[in-house]
CSV table of C-alpha atoms in Angstrom, one decimal:
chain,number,residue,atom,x,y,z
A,15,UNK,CA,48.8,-19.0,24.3
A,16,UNK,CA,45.7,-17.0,24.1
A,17,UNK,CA,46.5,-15.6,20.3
A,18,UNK,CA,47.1,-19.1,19.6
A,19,UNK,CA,43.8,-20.0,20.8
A,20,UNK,CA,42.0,-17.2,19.2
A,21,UNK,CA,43.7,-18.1,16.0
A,22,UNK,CA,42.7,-21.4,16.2
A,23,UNK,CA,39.0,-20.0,16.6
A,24,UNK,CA,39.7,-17.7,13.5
A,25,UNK,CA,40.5,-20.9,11.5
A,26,UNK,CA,37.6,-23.2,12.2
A,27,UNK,CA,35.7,-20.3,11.7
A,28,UNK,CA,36.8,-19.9,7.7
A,29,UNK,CA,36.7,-23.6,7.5
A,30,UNK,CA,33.0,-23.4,8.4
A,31,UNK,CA,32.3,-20.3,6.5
A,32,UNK,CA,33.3,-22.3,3.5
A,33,UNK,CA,31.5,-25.4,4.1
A,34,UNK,CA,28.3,-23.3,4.7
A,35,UNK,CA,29.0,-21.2,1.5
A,36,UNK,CA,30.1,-23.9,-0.9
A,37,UNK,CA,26.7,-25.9,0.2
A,38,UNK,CA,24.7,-23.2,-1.5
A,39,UNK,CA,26.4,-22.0,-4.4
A,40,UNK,CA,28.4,-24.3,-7.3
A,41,UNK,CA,30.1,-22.0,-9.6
A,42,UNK,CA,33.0,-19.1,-8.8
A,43,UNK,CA,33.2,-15.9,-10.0
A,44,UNK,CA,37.4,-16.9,-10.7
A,45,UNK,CA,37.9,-20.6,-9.5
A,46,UNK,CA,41.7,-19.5,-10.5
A,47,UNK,CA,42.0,-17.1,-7.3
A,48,UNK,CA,39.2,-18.8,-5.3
A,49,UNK,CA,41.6,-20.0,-2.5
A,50,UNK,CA,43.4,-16.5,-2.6
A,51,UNK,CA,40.0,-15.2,-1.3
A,52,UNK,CA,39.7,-17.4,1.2
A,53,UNK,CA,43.1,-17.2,2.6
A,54,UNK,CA,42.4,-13.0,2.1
A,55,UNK,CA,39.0,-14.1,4.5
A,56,UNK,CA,40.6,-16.0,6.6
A,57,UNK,CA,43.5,-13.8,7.6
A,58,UNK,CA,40.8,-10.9,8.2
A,59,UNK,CA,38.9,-13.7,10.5
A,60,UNK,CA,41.8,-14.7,12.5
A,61,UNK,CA,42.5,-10.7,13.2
A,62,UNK,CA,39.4,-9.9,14.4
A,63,UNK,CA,39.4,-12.9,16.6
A,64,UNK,CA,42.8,-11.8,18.3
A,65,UNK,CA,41.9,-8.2,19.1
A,66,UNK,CA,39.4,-7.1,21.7
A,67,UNK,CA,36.6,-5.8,20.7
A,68,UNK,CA,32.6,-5.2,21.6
A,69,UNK,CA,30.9,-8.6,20.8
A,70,UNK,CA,28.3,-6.2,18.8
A,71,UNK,CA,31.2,-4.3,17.1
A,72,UNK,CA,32.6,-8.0,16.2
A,73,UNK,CA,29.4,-9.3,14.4
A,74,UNK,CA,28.7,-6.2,12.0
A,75,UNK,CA,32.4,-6.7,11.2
A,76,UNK,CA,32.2,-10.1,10.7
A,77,UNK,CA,28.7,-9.8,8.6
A,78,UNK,CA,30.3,-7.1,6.7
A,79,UNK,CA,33.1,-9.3,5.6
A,80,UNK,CA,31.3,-12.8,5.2
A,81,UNK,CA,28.9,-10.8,2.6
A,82,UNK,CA,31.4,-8.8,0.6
A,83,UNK,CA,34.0,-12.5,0.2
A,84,UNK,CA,30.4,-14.2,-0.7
A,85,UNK,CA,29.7,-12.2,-3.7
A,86,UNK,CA,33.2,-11.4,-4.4
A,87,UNK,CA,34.0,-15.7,-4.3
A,88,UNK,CA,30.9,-17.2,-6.1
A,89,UNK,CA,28.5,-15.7,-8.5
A,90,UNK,CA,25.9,-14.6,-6.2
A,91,UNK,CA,24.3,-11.4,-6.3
A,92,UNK,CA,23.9,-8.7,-3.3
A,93,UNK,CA,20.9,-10.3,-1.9
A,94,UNK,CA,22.1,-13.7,-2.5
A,95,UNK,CA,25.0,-12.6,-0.4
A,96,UNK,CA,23.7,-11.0,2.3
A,97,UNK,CA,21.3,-13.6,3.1
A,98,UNK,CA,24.4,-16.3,3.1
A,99,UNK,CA,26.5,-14.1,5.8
A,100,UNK,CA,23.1,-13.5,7.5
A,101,UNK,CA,21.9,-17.1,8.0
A,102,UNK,CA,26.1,-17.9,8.6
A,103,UNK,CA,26.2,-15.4,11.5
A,104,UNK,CA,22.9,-15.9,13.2
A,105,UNK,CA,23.6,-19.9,13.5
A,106,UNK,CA,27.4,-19.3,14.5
A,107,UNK,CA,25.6,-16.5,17.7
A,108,UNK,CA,23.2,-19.0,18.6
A,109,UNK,CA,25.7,-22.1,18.8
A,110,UNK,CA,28.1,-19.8,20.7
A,111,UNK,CA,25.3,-19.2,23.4
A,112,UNK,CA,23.9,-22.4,23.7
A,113,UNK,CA,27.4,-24.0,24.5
A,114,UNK,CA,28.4,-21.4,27.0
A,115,UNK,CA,25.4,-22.2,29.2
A,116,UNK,CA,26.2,-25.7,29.5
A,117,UNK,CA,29.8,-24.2,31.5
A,118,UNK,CA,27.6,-21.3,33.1
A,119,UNK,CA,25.6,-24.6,34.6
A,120,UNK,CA,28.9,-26.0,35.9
A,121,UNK,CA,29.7,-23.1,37.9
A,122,UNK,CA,32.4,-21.7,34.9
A,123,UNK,CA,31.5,-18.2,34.9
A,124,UNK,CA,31.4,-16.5,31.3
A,125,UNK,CA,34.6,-14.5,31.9
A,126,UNK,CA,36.6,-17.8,32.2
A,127,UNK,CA,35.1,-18.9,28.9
A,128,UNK,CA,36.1,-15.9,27.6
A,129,UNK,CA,39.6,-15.7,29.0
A,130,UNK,CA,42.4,-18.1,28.4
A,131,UNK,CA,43.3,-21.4,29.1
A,132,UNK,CA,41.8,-24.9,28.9
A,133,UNK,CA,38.4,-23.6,29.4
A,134,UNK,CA,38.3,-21.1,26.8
A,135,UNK,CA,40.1,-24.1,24.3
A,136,UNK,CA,37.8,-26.9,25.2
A,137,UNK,CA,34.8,-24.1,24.5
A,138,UNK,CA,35.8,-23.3,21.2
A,139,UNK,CA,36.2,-26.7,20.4
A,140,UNK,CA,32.6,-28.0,21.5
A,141,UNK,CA,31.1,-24.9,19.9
A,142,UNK,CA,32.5,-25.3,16.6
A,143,UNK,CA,31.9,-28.6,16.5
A,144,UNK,CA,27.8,-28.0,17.2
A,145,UNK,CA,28.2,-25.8,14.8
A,146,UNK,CA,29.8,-28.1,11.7
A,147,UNK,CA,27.1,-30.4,12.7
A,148,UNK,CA,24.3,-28.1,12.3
A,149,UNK,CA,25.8,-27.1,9.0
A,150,UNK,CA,26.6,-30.5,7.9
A,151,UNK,CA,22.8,-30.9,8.7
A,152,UNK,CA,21.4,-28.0,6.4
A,153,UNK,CA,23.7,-27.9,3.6
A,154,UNK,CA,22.8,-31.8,3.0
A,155,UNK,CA,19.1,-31.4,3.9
A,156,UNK,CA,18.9,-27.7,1.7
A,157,UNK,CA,21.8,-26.8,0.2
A,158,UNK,CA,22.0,-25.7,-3.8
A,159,UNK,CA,18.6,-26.5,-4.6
A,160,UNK,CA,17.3,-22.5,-5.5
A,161,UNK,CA,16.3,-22.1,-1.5
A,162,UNK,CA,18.0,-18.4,-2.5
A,163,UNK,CA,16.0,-17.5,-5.0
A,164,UNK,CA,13.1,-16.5,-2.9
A,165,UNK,CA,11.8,-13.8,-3.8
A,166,UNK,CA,12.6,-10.4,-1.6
A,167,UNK,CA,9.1,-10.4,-0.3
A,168,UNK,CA,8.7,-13.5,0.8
A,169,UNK,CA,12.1,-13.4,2.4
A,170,UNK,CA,12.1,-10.3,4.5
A,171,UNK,CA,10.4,-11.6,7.4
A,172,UNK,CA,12.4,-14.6,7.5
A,173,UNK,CA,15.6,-12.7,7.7
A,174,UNK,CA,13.8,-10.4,10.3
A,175,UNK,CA,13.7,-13.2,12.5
A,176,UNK,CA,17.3,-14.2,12.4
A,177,UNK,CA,18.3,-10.3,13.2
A,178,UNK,CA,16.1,-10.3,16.4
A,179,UNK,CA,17.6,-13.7,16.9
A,180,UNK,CA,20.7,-12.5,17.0
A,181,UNK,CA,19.5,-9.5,19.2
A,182,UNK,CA,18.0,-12.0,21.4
A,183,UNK,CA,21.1,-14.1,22.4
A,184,UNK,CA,23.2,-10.6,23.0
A,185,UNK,CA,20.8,-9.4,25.5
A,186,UNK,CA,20.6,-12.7,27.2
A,187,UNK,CA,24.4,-13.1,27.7
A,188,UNK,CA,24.7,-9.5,29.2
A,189,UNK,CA,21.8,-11.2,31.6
A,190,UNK,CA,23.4,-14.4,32.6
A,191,UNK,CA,24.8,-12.9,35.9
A,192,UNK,CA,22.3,-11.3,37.4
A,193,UNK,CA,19.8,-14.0,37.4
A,194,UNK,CA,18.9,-17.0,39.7
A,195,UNK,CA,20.0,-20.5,38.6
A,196,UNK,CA,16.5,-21.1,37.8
A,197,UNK,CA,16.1,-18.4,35.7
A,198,UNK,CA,19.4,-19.4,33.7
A,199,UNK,CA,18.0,-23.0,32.8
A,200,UNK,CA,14.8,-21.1,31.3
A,201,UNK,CA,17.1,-19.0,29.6
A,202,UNK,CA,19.0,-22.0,28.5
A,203,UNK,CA,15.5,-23.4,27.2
A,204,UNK,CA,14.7,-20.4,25.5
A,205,UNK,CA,17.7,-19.9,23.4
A,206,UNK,CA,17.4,-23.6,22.5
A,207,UNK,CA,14.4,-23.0,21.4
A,208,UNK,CA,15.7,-20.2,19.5
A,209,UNK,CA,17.7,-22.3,17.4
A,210,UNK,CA,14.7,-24.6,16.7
A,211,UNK,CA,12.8,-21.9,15.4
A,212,UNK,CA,15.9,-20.5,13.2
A,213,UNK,CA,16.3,-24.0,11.8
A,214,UNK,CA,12.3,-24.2,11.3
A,215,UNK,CA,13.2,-21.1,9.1
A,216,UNK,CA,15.4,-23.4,6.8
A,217,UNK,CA,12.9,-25.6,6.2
A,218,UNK,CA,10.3,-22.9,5.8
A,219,UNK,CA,12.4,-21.4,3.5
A,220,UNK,CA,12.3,-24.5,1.4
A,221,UNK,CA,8.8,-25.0,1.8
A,222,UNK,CA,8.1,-22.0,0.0
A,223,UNK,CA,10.8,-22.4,-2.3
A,224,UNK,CA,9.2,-25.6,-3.5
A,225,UNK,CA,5.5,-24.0,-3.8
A,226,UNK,CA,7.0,-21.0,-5.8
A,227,UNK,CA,8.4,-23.6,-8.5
A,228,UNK,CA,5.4,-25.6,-8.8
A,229,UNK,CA,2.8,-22.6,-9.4
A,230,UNK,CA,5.6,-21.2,-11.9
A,231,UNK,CA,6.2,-24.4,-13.6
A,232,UNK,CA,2.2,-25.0,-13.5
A,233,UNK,CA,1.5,-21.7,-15.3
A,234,UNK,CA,4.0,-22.0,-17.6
A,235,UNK,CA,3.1,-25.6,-18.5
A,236,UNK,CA,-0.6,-23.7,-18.8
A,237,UNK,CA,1.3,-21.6,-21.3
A,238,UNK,CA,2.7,-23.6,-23.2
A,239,UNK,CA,-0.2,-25.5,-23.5
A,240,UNK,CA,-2.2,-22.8,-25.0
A,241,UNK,CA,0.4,-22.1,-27.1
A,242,UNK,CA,0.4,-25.6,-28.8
A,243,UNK,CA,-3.2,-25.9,-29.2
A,244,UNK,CA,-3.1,-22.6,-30.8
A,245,UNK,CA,-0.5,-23.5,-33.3
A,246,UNK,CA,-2.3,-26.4,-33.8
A,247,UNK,CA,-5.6,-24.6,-34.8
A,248,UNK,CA,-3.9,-22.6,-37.2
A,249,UNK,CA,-2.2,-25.7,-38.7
A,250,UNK,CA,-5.7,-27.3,-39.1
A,251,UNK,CA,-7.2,-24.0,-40.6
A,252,UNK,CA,-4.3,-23.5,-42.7
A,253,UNK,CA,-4.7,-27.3,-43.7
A,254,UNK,CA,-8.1,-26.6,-44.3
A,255,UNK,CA,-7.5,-23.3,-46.8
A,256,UNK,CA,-5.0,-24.9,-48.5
A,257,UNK,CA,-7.6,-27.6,-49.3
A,258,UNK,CA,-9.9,-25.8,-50.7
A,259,UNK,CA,-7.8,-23.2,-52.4
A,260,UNK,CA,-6.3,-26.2,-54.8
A,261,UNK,CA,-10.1,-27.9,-55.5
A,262,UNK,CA,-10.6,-23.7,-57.0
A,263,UNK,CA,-6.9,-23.8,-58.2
A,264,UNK,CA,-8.0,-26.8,-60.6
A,265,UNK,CA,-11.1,-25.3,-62.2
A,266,UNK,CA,-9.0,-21.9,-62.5
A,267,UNK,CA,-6.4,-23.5,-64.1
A,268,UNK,CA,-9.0,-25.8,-66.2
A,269,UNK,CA,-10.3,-22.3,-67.6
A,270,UNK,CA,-6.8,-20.2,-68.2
A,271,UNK,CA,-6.1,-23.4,-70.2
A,272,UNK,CA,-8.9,-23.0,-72.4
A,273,UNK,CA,-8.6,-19.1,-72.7
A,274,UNK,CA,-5.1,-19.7,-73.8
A,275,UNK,CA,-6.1,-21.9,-76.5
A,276,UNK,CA,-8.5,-19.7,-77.8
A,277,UNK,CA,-6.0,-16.5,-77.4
A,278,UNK,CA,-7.8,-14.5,-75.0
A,279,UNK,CA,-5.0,-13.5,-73.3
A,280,UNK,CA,-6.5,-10.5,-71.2
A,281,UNK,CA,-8.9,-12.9,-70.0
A,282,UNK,CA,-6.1,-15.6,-69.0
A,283,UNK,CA,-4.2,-12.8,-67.4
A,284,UNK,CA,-7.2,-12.0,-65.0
A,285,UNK,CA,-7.6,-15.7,-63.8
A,286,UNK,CA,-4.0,-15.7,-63.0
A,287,UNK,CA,-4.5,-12.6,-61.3
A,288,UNK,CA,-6.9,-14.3,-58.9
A,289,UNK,CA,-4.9,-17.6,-58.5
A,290,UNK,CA,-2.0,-15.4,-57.3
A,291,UNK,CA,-4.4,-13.3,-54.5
A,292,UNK,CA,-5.7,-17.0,-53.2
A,293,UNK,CA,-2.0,-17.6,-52.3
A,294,UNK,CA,-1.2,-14.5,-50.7
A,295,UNK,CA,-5.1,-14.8,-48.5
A,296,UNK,CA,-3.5,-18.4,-47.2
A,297,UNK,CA,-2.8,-18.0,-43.6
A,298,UNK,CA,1.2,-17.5,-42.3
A,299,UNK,CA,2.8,-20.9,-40.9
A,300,UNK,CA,6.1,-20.1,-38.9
A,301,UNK,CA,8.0,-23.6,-39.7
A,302,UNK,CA,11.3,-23.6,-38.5
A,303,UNK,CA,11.5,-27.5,-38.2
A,304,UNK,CA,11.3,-27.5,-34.3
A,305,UNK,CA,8.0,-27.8,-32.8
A,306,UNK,CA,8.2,-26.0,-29.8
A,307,UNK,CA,9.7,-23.2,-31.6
A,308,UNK,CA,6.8,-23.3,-34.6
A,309,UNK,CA,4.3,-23.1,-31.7
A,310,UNK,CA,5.7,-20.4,-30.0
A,311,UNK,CA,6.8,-17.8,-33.1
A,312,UNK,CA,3.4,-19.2,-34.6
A,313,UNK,CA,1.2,-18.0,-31.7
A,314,UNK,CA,3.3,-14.8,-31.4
A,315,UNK,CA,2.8,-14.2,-35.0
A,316,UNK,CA,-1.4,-14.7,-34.5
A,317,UNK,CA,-1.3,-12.1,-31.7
A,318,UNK,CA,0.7,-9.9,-33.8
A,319,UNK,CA,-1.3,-10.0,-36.5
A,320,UNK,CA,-4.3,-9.2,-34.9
A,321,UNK,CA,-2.5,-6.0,-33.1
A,322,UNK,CA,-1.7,-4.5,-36.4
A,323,UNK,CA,2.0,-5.2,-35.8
A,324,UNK,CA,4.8,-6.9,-38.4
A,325,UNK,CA,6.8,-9.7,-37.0
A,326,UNK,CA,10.3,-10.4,-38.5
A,327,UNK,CA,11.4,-13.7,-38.2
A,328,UNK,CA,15.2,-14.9,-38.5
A,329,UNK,CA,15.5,-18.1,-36.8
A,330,UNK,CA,18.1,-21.4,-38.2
A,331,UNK,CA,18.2,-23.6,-35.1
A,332,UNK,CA,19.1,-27.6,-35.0
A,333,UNK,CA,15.8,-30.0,-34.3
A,334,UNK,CA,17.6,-31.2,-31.6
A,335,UNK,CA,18.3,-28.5,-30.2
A,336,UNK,CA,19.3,-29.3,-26.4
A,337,UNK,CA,16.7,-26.7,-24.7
A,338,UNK,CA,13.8,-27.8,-22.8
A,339,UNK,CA,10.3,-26.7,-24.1
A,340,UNK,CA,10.1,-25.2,-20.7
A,341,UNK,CA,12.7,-22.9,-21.1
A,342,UNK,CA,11.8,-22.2,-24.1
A,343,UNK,CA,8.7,-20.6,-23.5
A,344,UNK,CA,10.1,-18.6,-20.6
A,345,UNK,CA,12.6,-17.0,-22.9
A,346,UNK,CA,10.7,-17.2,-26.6
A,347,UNK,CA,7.2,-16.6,-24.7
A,348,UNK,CA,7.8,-13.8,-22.5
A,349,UNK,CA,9.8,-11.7,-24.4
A,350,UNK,CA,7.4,-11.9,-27.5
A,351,UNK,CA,5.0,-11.2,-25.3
A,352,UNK,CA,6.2,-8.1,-23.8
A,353,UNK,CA,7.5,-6.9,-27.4
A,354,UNK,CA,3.9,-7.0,-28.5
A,355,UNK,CA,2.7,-5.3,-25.6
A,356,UNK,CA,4.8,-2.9,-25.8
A,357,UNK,CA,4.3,-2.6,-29.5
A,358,UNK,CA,1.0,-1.7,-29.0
A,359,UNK,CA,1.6,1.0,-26.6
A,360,UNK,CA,3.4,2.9,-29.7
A,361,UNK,CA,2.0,5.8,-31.9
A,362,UNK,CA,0.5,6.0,-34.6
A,363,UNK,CA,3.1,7.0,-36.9
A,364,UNK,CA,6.0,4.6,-35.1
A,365,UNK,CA,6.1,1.6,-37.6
A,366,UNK,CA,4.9,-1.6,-34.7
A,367,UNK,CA,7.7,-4.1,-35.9
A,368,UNK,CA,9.1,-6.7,-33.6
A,369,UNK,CA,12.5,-8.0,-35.2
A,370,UNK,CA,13.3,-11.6,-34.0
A,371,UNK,CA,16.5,-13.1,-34.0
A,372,UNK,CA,17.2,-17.0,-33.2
A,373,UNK,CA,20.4,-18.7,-34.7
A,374,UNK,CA,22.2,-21.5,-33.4
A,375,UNK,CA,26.3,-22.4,-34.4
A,376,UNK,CA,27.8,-25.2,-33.0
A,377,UNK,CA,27.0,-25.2,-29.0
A,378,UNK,CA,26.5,-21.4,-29.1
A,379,UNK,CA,22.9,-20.0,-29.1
A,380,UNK,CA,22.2,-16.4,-30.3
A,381,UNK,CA,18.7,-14.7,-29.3
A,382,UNK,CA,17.9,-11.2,-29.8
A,383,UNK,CA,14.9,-9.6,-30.1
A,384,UNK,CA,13.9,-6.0,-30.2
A,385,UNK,CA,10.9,-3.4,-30.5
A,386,UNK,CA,9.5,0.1,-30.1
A,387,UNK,CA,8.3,1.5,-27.5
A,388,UNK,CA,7.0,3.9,-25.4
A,389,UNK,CA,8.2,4.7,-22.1
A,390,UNK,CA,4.7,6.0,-20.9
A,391,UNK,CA,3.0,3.5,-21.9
A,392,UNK,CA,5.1,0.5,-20.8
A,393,UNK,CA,6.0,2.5,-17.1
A,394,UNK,CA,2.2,2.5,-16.7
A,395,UNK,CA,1.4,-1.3,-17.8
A,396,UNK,CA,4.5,-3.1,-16.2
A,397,UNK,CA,2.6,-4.7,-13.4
A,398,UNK,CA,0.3,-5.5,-16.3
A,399,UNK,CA,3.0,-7.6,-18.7
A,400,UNK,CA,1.9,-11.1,-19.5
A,401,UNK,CA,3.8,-13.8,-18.2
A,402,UNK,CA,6.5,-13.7,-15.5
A,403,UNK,CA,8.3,-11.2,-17.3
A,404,UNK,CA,12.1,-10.5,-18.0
A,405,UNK,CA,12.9,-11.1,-14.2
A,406,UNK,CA,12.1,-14.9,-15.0
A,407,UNK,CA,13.6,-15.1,-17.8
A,408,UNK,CA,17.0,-13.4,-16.5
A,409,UNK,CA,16.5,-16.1,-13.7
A,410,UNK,CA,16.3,-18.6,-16.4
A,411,UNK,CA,19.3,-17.5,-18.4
A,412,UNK,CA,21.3,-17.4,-15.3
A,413,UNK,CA,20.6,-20.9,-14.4
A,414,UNK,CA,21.9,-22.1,-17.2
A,415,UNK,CA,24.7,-20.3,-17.6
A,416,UNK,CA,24.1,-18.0,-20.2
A,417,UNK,CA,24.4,-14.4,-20.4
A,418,UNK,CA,21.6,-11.7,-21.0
A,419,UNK,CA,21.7,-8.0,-21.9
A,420,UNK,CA,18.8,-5.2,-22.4
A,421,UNK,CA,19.5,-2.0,-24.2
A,422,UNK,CA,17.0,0.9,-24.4
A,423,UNK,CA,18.3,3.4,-26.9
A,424,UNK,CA,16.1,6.0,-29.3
A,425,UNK,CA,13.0,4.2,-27.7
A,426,UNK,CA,13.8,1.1,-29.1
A,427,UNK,CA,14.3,-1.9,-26.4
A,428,UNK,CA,16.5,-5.2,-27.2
A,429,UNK,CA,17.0,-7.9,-25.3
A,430,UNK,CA,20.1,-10.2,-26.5
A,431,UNK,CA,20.8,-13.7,-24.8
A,432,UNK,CA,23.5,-15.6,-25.9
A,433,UNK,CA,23.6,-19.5,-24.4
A,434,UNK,CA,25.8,-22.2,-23.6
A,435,UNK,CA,24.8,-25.4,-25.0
């Protein structure tokens, strides 16, 4: 009976794990062996439920576990992970003690609870049933809307909190018979209120989630911004040279007419001459009939210019292609940027040439993009780099499903991203 019981424990337990996992994440790492994984997690669950064990000892296991069948069942990374089997644990510890005082209250003492019997089932019934309904209540009020993608920094605290939590609750069951009945309803009250605070963390969490998106989407939009107007300048000055280069075109032309009428050849030959350097003095238009595109390449192509360095340009996309202008500059910008950056880090006798690749077949998009550079230089100016660099734009690429790769070879760096469309 009490293996039964235990098993049953084991089972609601991987039930929840899932619910509380598939909240947050939407895409397997193999939705072909997906259920394998979970039967795999559930067996291990159910054993560690049926044998004795320190309730310490059982948590680390069971942390251990929840992480490693996170990242090995979703595409998640390590941090991703452990922050899942973190928050998963902590709320399963503090529903477990909350539910046990209500018993301790009634005069069940916590070896009963722990025991076998009726008690011990109606227990694990009411606690797993707190606990689907806290999860219910998170996963619908936070789940798979980037709360994981806080960055480490911000995090740390906020995962320190669940760890003393957790550390917290231990301490106050080994407490729970040596204190007055008094003292157990304001230990009752505190861990309550422990729970409040760890669910305050959630929201917290999304709090800054939300801020961090807005300030990145507000610089970026600042970004692109710039950029536009800047292509927009050169469009104007361009439209501007061009203007007057065909009113001097005319007379030019006016007089090689006449000197070849009158055979003066030499002469004619010389006008020409000077036609053909008023062309080449025109300004460089990027056009790649896509205007976010032509404003980002074109304001590359300015800075380049002006830092001495020779921008290649492949690109043959669709004007309509199905990108947002938004992630576009996160993956065009930054990456130019930080080519030109590092360009400029280079010696003297490195040829600065940034060689840009863009080509679009069918729903496949092919990016590549690759430089010099120095490893001095760019180790020391990394804090430095314009933009939000090639962690945001790996963020980027993962979110929509593409793939990115960076190779560093014979001080050359290349950054290839293929995409999904």
């Amino acid at each position: 009976m009490t293996l039964l019981i235990e098993a049953l424990s084991g089972v609601l337990d991987t039930f929840l794990l899932y619910l509380f996992a598939s909240g947050f994440y939407s895409k397997y790492r193999s939705a072909k062996y997906k259920g394998h994984l979970y039967l795999l997690v559930g067996i291990f669950i159910i054993v560690m439920s049926c044998i004795p064990m320190l309730g310490i000892l059982r948590i680390l296991l069971s942390w251990s576990i929840i992480s490693v069948s996170t990242y090995a069942i979703f595409e998640s990374t390590v941090r991703k992970a452990l922050l899942t089997s973190t928050a998963f644990i902590t709320l399963s510890v503090l529903v477990d003690v909350i539910c046990e005082y209500p018993f301790y209250l009634s005069g069940i003492s916590r070896t009963v609870i722990l025991g076998q019997g009726l008690a011990r089932c109606i227990f694990i019934i009411f606690a797993k049933l707190i606990n689907l309904l806290l999860i219910l209540f998170i996963v619908t009020l936070f789940g798979k809307k980037g709360l994981l993608d806080i960055p480490f920094k911000e995090l740390l605290p906020l995962t320190t909190c669940q760890l003393v939590s957790v550390f917290i609750c231990i301490v106050s069951l080994e407490l729970v018979g040596t204190v007055s009945h008094f003292l157990l309803i304001l230990l009752t009250l505190s861990i309550a209120g422990i729970l409040y605070i760890n669910i305050v963390f959630f929201v917290y969490m999304r709090s800054i989630r939300t801020n961090y998106e807005n300030e990145q989407q507000r610089r970026l939009a600042e970004q692109q911004l710039e950029t536009q107007l800047s292509y927009y300048e050169q469009m104007k000055s361009a439209n501007e040279q061009t203007r007057s280069l065909w009113h001097d075109i005319k007379k030019q032309l006016t007089a090689v007419t006449a000197l070849v009428k009158d055979s003066d050849v030499s002469q004619a030959e010389l006008y020409l001459e000077t036609i053909t350097k008023s062309f080449n003095s025109l300004s460089k238009i990027v056009d790649v009939d896509h205007p976010v595109i032509n404003a980002i390449l074109n304001d590359a192509l300015g800075k380049s210019s002006l830092a001495g360095i020779t921008l290649k340009i492949d690109v043959f996309v669709s004007p309509q292609l199905a990108l947002s202008p938004l992630v576009l500059s996160v993956i065009l910008g930054n990456t130019l940027d930080n080519a030109i950056r590092a360009c400029s880090g280079v010696s003297a006798d490195t040829p600065k040439i940034v060689s840009l690749t863009l080509r679009q077949k069918d729903s496949i998009l092919y990016y590549r993009i690759s430089n010099p550079y120095d490893p001095e230089f760019s180790s020391k100016k990394r804090e430095g780099i314009h933009g939000y660099g090639l962690k945001n734009v790996s963020s980027t690429v993962e979110q929509i499903g593409g793939t990115m790769q960076i190779n560093q070879e014979n001080n050359l760096y290349t950054v290839e991203i293929i995409l999904n469309l």
